[in-house]
Amino acid sequence: MELGQMQKSLQDYTKSLFVEGILDSQFLQLPQLQDESNSDFVSQVVSLFFQDSDRILNDLSLSLDQKVVDFEKVDPYVHQLKGSSSSIGAQRVKNACVVFRSFCEQKNVEACHRCLQQVKQEYYLVKNRLETLFKLEQQIVASGGMISAMDLGF
Amino acid sequence: MARDGGVSCLRSSETMRVGIGGMESPPLDLDDVHVLAVDDSLVDRIVIERLLRITSCKVTAVDSGWRALEFLGLDNEKASAELDRLKVDLIITDYCMPGMTGYELLKKIKESSSFRQVPVVIMSSENVLTRIDRCLEEGAEDFLLKPVKLADVKRLRSSLTRDVKLSNANKRKLPEDSVPVNTSLPPPPSPFTISPDSSDSSPPSTISPESSDSSPPLSPVEIFSSPLSSLLDDEDDDVLPSSPESSPAPEESPVRRQKMGSPGLD
């Protein structure tokens, strides 16, 4: 695939993430924070988000699996995940967390279990999509092309 | 600007290394804006740090209110000689943090003689009117809704530059060169120091937001990280956004007034 095609694919792919609501405009803030001295910022912060989220989801699963669920513990985890997903523009994860928190408030264990599944689903989705996005970028760069921040906006 | 004027000294921000390095005495570059950022979320800390650095601030990022107080030397009662060299122009803190909330940190800062003049900005993902009011009443300079955007930080930054330049102009006793601005306070007597203890510091002035060119961020950032203590969340309501209205705080705060849309002083 020649460079121009790859770049078009990247643009289309990125656009689809916004159209599907997987990402929101906050994601477009991130390339603005990238420059020559921090040329990997976007992928770094996203990787951090993945690491952080993996940890939180693990802790959440453990907390919800307890015989007696301690919502004082569960809610802050969801709050954290809501915050970090919001900061990188992972809209559907964030929205799933909002719903999750309302059930935490109600101390509805069963609903919380369902929410956790939903959050995980959205998280794996955005993770998958972003990993694909970064792969596309890498291919372009490897072929001598350049990614500009404008490529991610439209 | 190729010097590190900040107090932080850990190396590259690519490796999000954790640890407390030694504090080096910063050369006092009076035009640098040094920001202390406080957020328990690692992702948010990284983002706010970049937001600040790309708007030409020096940044020290810590992960809790306690770390912030420790950094400021407010965690014990005795004054530290280092404080004379510690130049903090802005403290920006998350509201919801385990252990000590941003509000509690705000109060402690405003209670301290050394740092009460330093503007404190609160960030929160929750647009709760009572929360905003409470913070502004306690003396917060501004309240930013998360997720924080570059435009928010640019606005903060440009009003800060004005503050720093104002106090520097006064310090150098060059009234002709000082930024012409109307303040409601009488001009400070000379010599004017930038010691936070001075009760004569000029209030921040309002300016219209300008887009600042991003210069390559240069100072290393020190990121304090500690395992999260017991996760106690303050408020957890996710309310629908409503336009926040806040009553003017007792202290003049043109930044806030600017936020409310009143004309800038220029």
CSV table of C-alpha atoms in Angstrom, one decimal:
chain,number,residue,atom,x,y,z
A,1,MET,CA,0.0,0.0,0.0
A,2,GLU,CA,1.5,3.3,-0.9
A,3,LEU,CA,1.9,6.1,1.5
A,4,GLY,CA,-1.0,8.3,0.4
A,5,GLN,CA,-3.4,5.4,0.7
A,6,MET,CA,-2.1,4.6,4.2
A,7,GLN,CA,-2.5,8.1,5.3
A,8,LYS,CA,-6.1,8.1,3.9
A,9,SER,CA,-6.8,4.9,5.7
A,10,LEU,CA,-5.5,6.4,8.9
A,11,GLN,CA,-7.7,9.5,8.6
A,12,ASP,CA,-10.7,7.4,7.8
A,13,TYR,CA,-10.0,5.1,10.7
A,14,THR,CA,-9.6,7.9,13.1
A,15,LYS,CA,-12.7,9.6,11.9
A,16,SER,CA,-14.7,6.4,12.4
A,17,LEU,CA,-13.7,6.4,16.1
A,18,PHE,CA,-15.3,9.8,16.6
A,19,VAL,CA,-18.3,8.9,14.6
A,20,GLU,CA,-18.9,5.9,16.7
A,21,GLY,CA,-18.5,7.9,19.8
A,22,ILE,CA,-15.6,5.8,21.0
A,23,LEU,CA,-13.5,8.9,21.2
A,24,ASP,CA,-14.6,12.5,21.8
A,25,SER,CA,-13.0,15.8,21.2
A,26,GLN,CA,-10.8,15.6,24.3
A,27,PHE,CA,-8.7,13.1,22.4
A,28,LEU,CA,-7.9,15.9,20.0
A,29,GLN,CA,-6.3,17.8,22.8
A,30,LEU,CA,-3.6,15.2,23.1
A,31,PRO,CA,-1.7,15.8,19.8
A,32,GLN,CA,-1.6,19.5,20.7
A,33,LEU,CA,0.6,18.5,23.6
A,34,GLN,CA,3.0,16.7,21.4
A,35,ASP,CA,6.1,18.3,20.0
A,36,GLU,CA,9.7,17.6,19.1
A,37,SER,CA,10.8,17.2,22.6
A,38,ASN,CA,7.9,15.0,23.5
A,39,SER,CA,7.3,13.3,20.2
A,40,ASP,CA,5.6,10.2,21.7
A,41,PHE,CA,3.3,11.9,24.1
A,42,VAL,CA,0.0,10.7,22.7
A,43,SER,CA,1.1,7.0,22.6
A,44,GLN,CA,2.7,7.4,26.0
A,45,VAL,CA,-0.3,8.8,27.7
A,46,VAL,CA,-2.6,6.3,26.1
A,47,SER,CA,-0.3,3.5,27.3
A,48,LEU,CA,-0.4,4.9,30.7
A,49,PHE,CA,-4.2,4.9,30.5
A,50,PHE,CA,-4.1,1.3,29.5
A,51,GLN,CA,-1.9,0.3,32.4
A,52,ASP,CA,-3.9,2.3,34.9
A,53,SER,CA,-7.2,1.0,33.6
A,54,ASP,CA,-6.0,-2.6,33.7
A,55,ARG,CA,-5.1,-2.2,37.3
A,56,ILE,CA,-8.4,-0.5,38.2
A,57,LEU,CA,-10.5,-3.1,36.4
A,58,ASN,CA,-8.6,-5.8,38.2
A,59,ASP,CA,-9.2,-4.1,41.5
A,60,LEU,CA,-12.8,-3.6,40.6
A,61,SER,CA,-13.3,-7.2,39.8
A,62,LEU,CA,-11.8,-8.2,43.1
A,63,SER,CA,-13.9,-5.8,45.1
A,64,LEU,CA,-17.1,-6.8,43.4
A,65,ASP,CA,-16.3,-10.5,44.0
A,66,GLN,CA,-16.2,-10.1,47.7
A,67,LYS,CA,-18.9,-11.7,49.7
A,68,VAL,CA,-19.8,-8.4,51.1
A,69,VAL,CA,-19.2,-5.6,48.6
A,70,ASP,CA,-17.6,-2.5,50.0
A,71,PHE,CA,-19.0,0.3,47.9
A,72,GLU,CA,-16.7,2.7,49.7
A,73,LYS,CA,-13.9,1.0,47.8
A,74,VAL,CA,-15.7,0.3,44.6
A,75,ASP,CA,-16.9,3.8,43.9
A,76,PRO,CA,-13.5,5.5,44.0
A,77,TYR,CA,-12.2,3.0,41.5
A,78,VAL,CA,-15.0,3.8,39.1
A,79,HIS,CA,-14.4,7.5,39.8
A,80,GLN,CA,-10.7,7.1,38.9
A,81,LEU,CA,-11.5,5.3,35.7
A,82,LYS,CA,-14.1,7.8,34.8
A,83,GLY,CA,-11.6,10.6,35.3
A,84,SER,CA,-8.7,9.1,33.3
A,85,SER,CA,-10.9,7.9,30.4
A,86,SER,CA,-12.4,11.4,30.3
A,87,SER,CA,-8.9,12.9,30.2
A,88,ILE,CA,-7.9,11.0,27.1
A,89,GLY,CA,-11.3,11.2,25.4
A,90,ALA,CA,-12.4,7.6,25.8
A,91,GLN,CA,-16.0,8.7,25.7
A,92,ARG,CA,-17.8,5.4,25.9
A,93,VAL,CA,-15.7,4.2,28.8
A,94,LYS,CA,-16.4,7.4,30.6
A,95,ASN,CA,-20.1,7.1,30.0
A,96,ALA,CA,-20.2,3.5,31.2
A,97,CYS,CA,-18.5,4.7,34.3
A,98,VAL,CA,-21.1,7.3,34.9
A,99,VAL,CA,-23.8,4.6,34.8
A,100,PHE,CA,-21.7,2.4,37.0
A,101,ARG,CA,-21.4,5.1,39.7
A,102,SER,CA,-25.1,5.6,39.9
A,103,PHE,CA,-25.5,1.9,40.7
A,104,CYS,CA,-22.8,2.1,43.2
A,105,GLU,CA,-24.7,4.9,44.9
A,106,GLN,CA,-27.7,2.6,45.0
A,107,LYS,CA,-25.5,-0.2,46.3
A,108,ASN,CA,-26.9,-2.5,43.7
A,109,VAL,CA,-24.4,-5.3,43.5
A,110,GLU,CA,-26.0,-7.1,40.6
A,111,ALA,CA,-26.3,-4.0,38.5
A,112,CYS,CA,-22.7,-3.2,39.3
A,113,HIS,CA,-21.5,-6.5,38.0
A,114,ARG,CA,-23.3,-5.8,34.8
A,115,CYS,CA,-21.8,-2.3,34.7
A,116,LEU,CA,-18.4,-3.7,35.2
A,117,GLN,CA,-18.9,-6.0,32.2
A,118,GLN,CA,-20.0,-3.0,30.2
A,119,VAL,CA,-17.1,-0.9,31.2
A,120,LYS,CA,-14.7,-3.7,30.3
A,121,GLN,CA,-16.3,-4.1,27.0
A,122,GLU,CA,-16.0,-0.5,26.2
A,123,TYR,CA,-12.5,-0.4,27.5
A,124,TYR,CA,-11.3,-3.4,25.4
A,125,LEU,CA,-13.0,-1.8,22.4
A,126,VAL,CA,-11.2,1.5,22.7
A,127,LYS,CA,-8.0,-0.2,23.5
A,128,ASN,CA,-8.2,-2.3,20.5
A,129,ARG,CA,-9.1,0.6,18.2
A,130,LEU,CA,-6.3,2.8,19.6
A,131,GLU,CA,-3.7,0.0,19.2
A,132,THR,CA,-4.8,-0.3,15.6
A,133,LEU,CA,-4.5,3.4,15.2
A,134,PHE,CA,-1.0,3.5,16.5
A,135,LYS,CA,0.0,0.6,14.3
A,136,LEU,CA,-1.3,2.5,11.2
A,137,GLU,CA,0.7,5.5,12.3
A,138,GLN,CA,3.8,3.4,12.8
A,139,GLN,CA,3.4,1.9,9.3
A,140,ILE,CA,3.2,5.3,7.8
A,141,VAL,CA,6.2,6.5,9.7
A,142,ALA,CA,8.1,3.4,8.8
A,143,SER,CA,7.4,4.1,5.1
A,144,GLY,CA,8.9,7.5,5.4
A,145,GLY,CA,5.6,9.3,5.9
A,146,MET,CA,4.8,11.9,8.6
A,147,ILE,CA,2.0,12.1,10.9
A,148,SER,CA,0.8,15.5,11.7
A,149,ALA,CA,-1.5,16.5,14.4
A,150,MET,CA,-3.9,17.6,11.7
A,151,ASP,CA,-4.3,14.1,10.5
A,152,LEU,CA,-6.1,13.3,13.7
A,153,GLY,CA,-8.5,16.2,13.3
A,154,PHE,CA,-11.0,16.8,10.7
B,1,MET,CA,14.8,29.8,27.7
B,2,ALA,CA,17.2,27.0,28.1
B,3,ARG,CA,17.5,26.9,31.9
B,4,ASP,CA,15.8,25.0,34.4
B,5,GLY,CA,14.3,27.5,36.8
B,6,GLY,CA,12.1,25.0,38.5
B,7,VAL,CA,12.8,23.2,41.7
B,8,SER,CA,12.2,19.8,40.1
B,9,CYS,CA,15.2,18.0,38.9
B,10,LEU,CA,14.2,14.5,37.8
B,11,ARG,CA,15.1,13.6,34.3
B,12,SER,CA,13.1,13.0,31.2
B,13,SER,CA,9.4,12.8,31.2
B,14,GLU,CA,9.4,9.9,28.8
B,15,THR,CA,10.3,7.6,31.6
B,16,MET,CA,7.6,8.3,34.2
B,17,ARG,CA,10.0,7.6,36.9
B,18,VAL,CA,9.0,7.8,40.4
B,19,GLY,CA,11.2,9.1,43.2
B,20,ILE,CA,12.2,12.1,45.0
B,21,GLY,CA,15.4,13.6,43.7
B,22,GLY,CA,17.4,16.1,45.5
B,23,MET,CA,16.3,19.7,45.3
B,24,GLU,CA,18.7,21.9,43.5
B,25,SER,CA,18.6,25.6,44.2
B,26,PRO,CA,17.0,27.1,41.2
B,27,PRO,CA,18.5,30.1,39.5
B,28,LEU,CA,15.9,32.8,40.1
B,29,ASP,CA,14.6,33.4,36.6
B,30,LEU,CA,11.9,35.8,37.5
B,31,ASP,CA,10.1,35.5,34.2
B,32,ASP,CA,9.5,31.8,34.6
B,33,VAL,CA,6.2,30.7,35.9
B,34,HIS,CA,6.5,27.8,38.2
B,35,VAL,CA,3.4,25.7,38.8
B,36,LEU,CA,2.8,23.1,41.4
B,37,ALA,CA,0.3,20.6,40.1
B,38,VAL,CA,-1.6,18.3,42.4
B,39,ASP,CA,-3.6,15.3,41.2
B,40,ASP,CA,-3.8,11.7,42.4
B,41,SER,CA,-4.6,10.4,39.0
B,42,LEU,CA,-1.4,9.5,37.1
B,43,VAL,CA,-3.0,10.1,33.7
B,44,ASP,CA,-4.3,13.5,34.7
B,45,ARG,CA,-1.0,14.4,36.2
B,46,ILE,CA,0.8,13.6,33.0
B,47,VAL,CA,-1.7,15.6,31.0
B,48,ILE,CA,-1.8,18.6,33.2
B,49,GLU,CA,2.0,18.6,33.3
B,50,ARG,CA,2.2,18.7,29.5
B,51,LEU,CA,-0.5,21.3,29.3
B,52,LEU,CA,1.5,23.5,31.6
B,53,ARG,CA,4.8,22.8,30.0
B,54,ILE,CA,3.7,23.4,26.6
B,55,THR,CA,2.5,26.8,27.7
B,56,SER,CA,6.0,27.5,29.0
B,57,CYS,CA,5.5,26.8,32.7
B,58,LYS,CA,7.9,25.0,34.9
B,59,VAL,CA,6.1,22.3,36.6
B,60,THR,CA,6.3,20.2,39.7
B,61,ALA,CA,3.7,17.5,39.8
B,62,VAL,CA,2.8,15.7,43.0
B,63,ASP,CA,0.1,13.1,43.7
B,64,SER,CA,-1.4,14.3,46.9
B,65,GLY,CA,-2.2,17.2,49.1
B,66,TRP,CA,0.3,16.0,51.6
B,67,ARG,CA,3.0,15.9,49.0
B,68,ALA,CA,2.1,19.4,48.0
B,69,LEU,CA,2.4,20.6,51.5
B,70,GLU,CA,5.7,18.8,51.9
B,71,PHE,CA,7.0,20.4,48.8
B,72,LEU,CA,5.9,23.8,50.0
B,73,GLY,CA,7.4,23.2,53.4
B,74,LEU,CA,4.1,23.6,55.1
B,75,ASP,CA,4.0,20.1,56.4
B,76,ASN,CA,5.8,21.1,59.6
B,77,GLU,CA,5.5,24.2,61.6
B,78,LYS,CA,9.0,25.5,61.3
B,79,ALA,CA,9.9,27.8,58.5
B,80,SER,CA,12.5,26.6,56.1
B,81,ALA,CA,15.3,28.7,54.8
B,82,GLU,CA,14.6,27.1,51.4
B,83,LEU,CA,11.3,28.9,51.3
B,84,ASP,CA,13.0,32.1,50.3
B,85,ARG,CA,14.1,30.4,47.1
B,86,LEU,CA,11.0,28.5,46.5
B,87,LYS,CA,9.1,30.4,43.8
B,88,VAL,CA,5.6,29.0,43.2
B,89,ASP,CA,3.4,31.2,41.0
B,90,LEU,CA,0.4,29.0,40.7
B,91,ILE,CA,-0.9,25.9,42.4
B,92,ILE,CA,-3.4,23.9,40.4
B,93,THR,CA,-5.1,21.0,42.2
B,94,ASP,CA,-7.7,18.4,41.7
B,95,TYR,CA,-10.6,18.6,44.0
B,96,CYS,CA,-11.4,14.9,44.6
B,97,MET,CA,-8.4,13.3,46.1
B,98,PRO,CA,-8.1,10.6,48.7
B,99,GLY,CA,-6.8,11.8,52.1
B,100,MET,CA,-6.8,15.5,51.5
B,101,THR,CA,-9.2,17.1,49.1
B,102,GLY,CA,-8.2,20.0,46.9
B,103,TYR,CA,-10.5,22.1,49.0
B,104,GLU,CA,-8.6,21.2,52.2
B,105,LEU,CA,-5.3,21.9,50.5
B,106,LEU,CA,-6.6,25.2,49.3
B,107,LYS,CA,-7.5,26.1,52.9
B,108,LYS,CA,-4.1,25.2,54.2
B,109,ILE,CA,-2.4,27.2,51.5
B,110,LYS,CA,-4.6,30.2,52.3
B,111,GLU,CA,-3.9,29.8,56.0
B,112,SER,CA,-0.2,29.9,55.4
B,113,SER,CA,1.6,33.2,55.5
B,114,SER,CA,4.2,32.2,53.0
B,115,PHE,CA,1.8,31.0,50.2
B,116,ARG,CA,-1.5,32.6,50.8
B,117,GLN,CA,-0.8,35.0,47.9
B,118,VAL,CA,-0.2,32.3,45.5
B,119,PRO,CA,-3.2,31.8,43.2
B,120,VAL,CA,-4.8,28.4,43.6
B,121,VAL,CA,-6.9,26.9,40.8
B,122,ILE,CA,-9.2,23.9,41.5
B,123,MET,CA,-9.9,21.3,38.9
B,124,SER,CA,-12.9,19.0,39.1
B,125,SER,CA,-14.8,16.6,36.8
B,126,GLU,CA,-18.0,17.5,38.6
B,127,ASN,CA,-19.8,20.7,37.8
B,128,VAL,CA,-21.3,21.2,41.2
B,129,LEU,CA,-22.3,24.8,42.0
B,130,THR,CA,-21.9,24.5,45.8
B,131,ARG,CA,-18.5,23.0,45.3
B,132,ILE,CA,-17.4,25.8,43.0
B,133,ASP,CA,-18.8,28.4,45.3
B,134,ARG,CA,-17.1,26.9,48.3
B,135,CYS,CA,-13.8,26.9,46.6
B,136,LEU,CA,-14.1,30.5,45.3
B,137,GLU,CA,-15.2,31.7,48.7
B,138,GLU,CA,-12.2,30.1,50.2
B,139,GLY,CA,-10.0,32.1,47.9
B,140,ALA,CA,-9.5,29.9,44.8
B,141,GLU,CA,-8.5,31.9,41.8
B,142,ASP,CA,-10.4,29.8,39.3
B,143,PHE,CA,-12.2,26.6,38.9
B,144,LEU,CA,-11.6,24.4,35.9
B,145,LEU,CA,-13.9,21.7,34.7
B,146,LYS,CA,-12.1,18.5,33.8
B,147,PRO,CA,-11.1,17.4,31.3
B,148,VAL,CA,-8.8,20.4,31.2
B,149,LYS,CA,-8.1,21.8,27.8
B,150,LEU,CA,-5.2,23.7,26.3
B,151,ALA,CA,-7.3,26.8,26.0
B,152,ASP,CA,-8.0,26.7,29.7
B,153,VAL,CA,-4.4,26.5,30.6
B,154,LYS,CA,-3.4,29.2,28.0
B,155,ARG,CA,-5.9,31.5,29.6
B,156,LEU,CA,-4.4,30.9,33.1
B,157,ARG,CA,-0.9,31.2,31.8
B,158,SER,CA,-1.4,34.6,30.1
B,159,SER,CA,-2.9,36.1,33.2
B,160,LEU,CA,-0.1,34.7,35.3
B,161,THR,CA,2.6,36.2,33.0
B,162,ARG,CA,1.0,39.5,33.6
B,163,ASP,CA,1.2,39.0,37.4
B,164,VAL,CA,4.8,37.9,37.4
B,165,LYS,CA,5.8,40.8,35.1
B,166,LEU,CA,3.9,43.2,37.3
B,167,SER,CA,5.7,42.1,40.4
B,168,ASN,CA,9.0,42.0,38.6
B,169,ALA,CA,8.5,45.5,37.3
B,170,ASN,CA,7.8,46.7,40.8
B,171,LYS,CA,10.8,44.8,42.1
B,172,ARG,CA,13.0,46.6,39.6
B,173,LYS,CA,11.4,49.9,40.5
B,174,LEU,CA,10.8,50.9,36.9
B,175,PRO,CA,7.4,52.4,37.0
B,176,GLU,CA,7.7,53.6,33.4
B,177,ASP,CA,8.3,50.0,32.3
B,178,SER,CA,5.6,48.5,34.4
B,179,VAL,CA,2.6,47.3,32.6
B,180,PRO,CA,0.0,50.0,32.7
B,181,VAL,CA,-2.9,48.6,34.6
B,182,ASN,CA,-5.5,49.9,36.9
B,183,THR,CA,-5.5,48.2,40.2
B,184,SER,CA,-7.8,48.8,43.0
B,185,LEU,CA,-4.9,48.6,45.5
B,186,PRO,CA,-2.4,51.4,46.0
B,187,PRO,CA,0.9,50.8,44.4
B,188,PRO,CA,3.2,48.8,46.6
B,189,PRO,CA,6.0,50.7,48.4
B,190,SER,CA,9.5,50.2,47.2
B,191,PRO,CA,11.5,48.1,47.6
B,192,PHE,CA,9.1,45.5,46.6
B,193,THR,CA,10.0,41.9,47.1
B,194,ILE,CA,8.4,39.0,45.5
B,195,SER,CA,8.4,37.2,48.9
B,196,PRO,CA,5.0,35.7,49.3
B,197,ASP,CA,4.9,37.2,52.7
B,198,SER,CA,4.5,40.7,51.4
B,199,SER,CA,1.0,42.0,51.9
B,200,ASP,CA,1.5,44.6,49.3
B,201,SER,CA,1.6,42.5,46.2
B,202,SER,CA,-0.4,43.7,43.4
B,203,PRO,CA,-3.5,41.8,42.6
B,204,PRO,CA,-3.6,39.8,39.4
B,205,SER,CA,-4.7,41.8,36.5
B,206,THR,CA,-7.2,40.8,33.9
B,207,ILE,CA,-6.2,40.4,30.4
B,208,SER,CA,-7.9,39.0,27.4
B,209,PRO,CA,-6.8,35.5,26.5
B,210,GLU,CA,-4.1,35.4,23.9
B,211,SER,CA,-2.7,32.4,22.3
B,212,SER,CA,0.9,31.9,23.4
B,213,ASP,CA,3.4,30.2,21.2
B,214,SER,CA,4.4,26.9,22.6
B,215,SER,CA,8.0,26.9,23.3
B,216,PRO,CA,9.8,23.6,23.8
B,217,PRO,CA,9.3,22.6,27.4
B,218,LEU,CA,12.6,22.2,29.0
B,219,SER,CA,12.6,21.7,32.7
B,220,PRO,CA,12.4,18.1,33.9
B,221,VAL,CA,9.5,17.3,36.0
B,222,GLU,CA,9.5,15.5,39.2
B,223,ILE,CA,6.6,13.3,39.8
B,224,PHE,CA,6.0,12.2,43.3
B,225,SER,CA,4.0,9.0,43.5
B,226,SER,CA,2.9,7.0,46.4
B,227,PRO,CA,0.5,4.2,46.7
B,228,LEU,CA,-3.0,5.4,47.1
B,229,SER,CA,-4.1,5.6,50.7
B,230,SER,CA,-7.6,4.7,51.6
B,231,LEU,CA,-9.8,5.8,48.9
B,232,LEU,CA,-12.2,8.2,50.4
B,233,ASP,CA,-14.2,10.2,47.9
B,234,ASP,CA,-15.7,13.4,48.9
B,235,GLU,CA,-18.7,13.8,46.7
B,236,ASP,CA,-19.6,11.5,43.9
B,237,ASP,CA,-22.6,13.1,42.2
B,238,ASP,CA,-22.5,13.2,38.5
B,239,VAL,CA,-24.8,16.0,37.9
B,240,LEU,CA,-25.7,17.4,34.5
B,241,PRO,CA,-23.7,20.5,33.6
B,242,SER,CA,-25.2,23.7,34.5
B,243,SER,CA,-23.6,27.1,34.0
B,244,PRO,CA,-21.7,27.9,37.2
B,245,GLU,CA,-22.4,31.2,38.7
B,246,SER,CA,-20.2,32.3,41.5
B,247,SER,CA,-20.3,35.2,43.7
B,248,PRO,CA,-17.2,37.3,43.7
B,249,ALA,CA,-14.8,36.3,46.4
B,250,PRO,CA,-13.7,38.7,49.0
B,251,GLU,CA,-10.3,39.0,47.4
B,252,GLU,CA,-10.2,40.7,44.1
B,253,SER,CA,-9.8,38.2,41.4
B,254,PRO,CA,-9.9,39.6,37.9
B,255,VAL,CA,-9.1,36.1,36.5
B,256,ARG,CA,-12.4,34.9,37.9
B,257,ARG,CA,-14.1,38.0,36.8
B,258,GLN,CA,-12.7,37.5,33.4
B,259,LYS,CA,-14.0,34.0,33.4
B,260,MET,CA,-17.4,35.5,34.2
B,261,GLY,CA,-17.1,37.6,31.1
B,262,SER,CA,-16.5,41.0,32.5
B,263,PRO,CA,-14.3,43.4,30.6
B,264,GLY,CA,-10.6,43.0,31.2
B,265,LEU,CA,-8.5,45.7,32.7
B,266,ASP,CA,-6.0,46.8,30.2
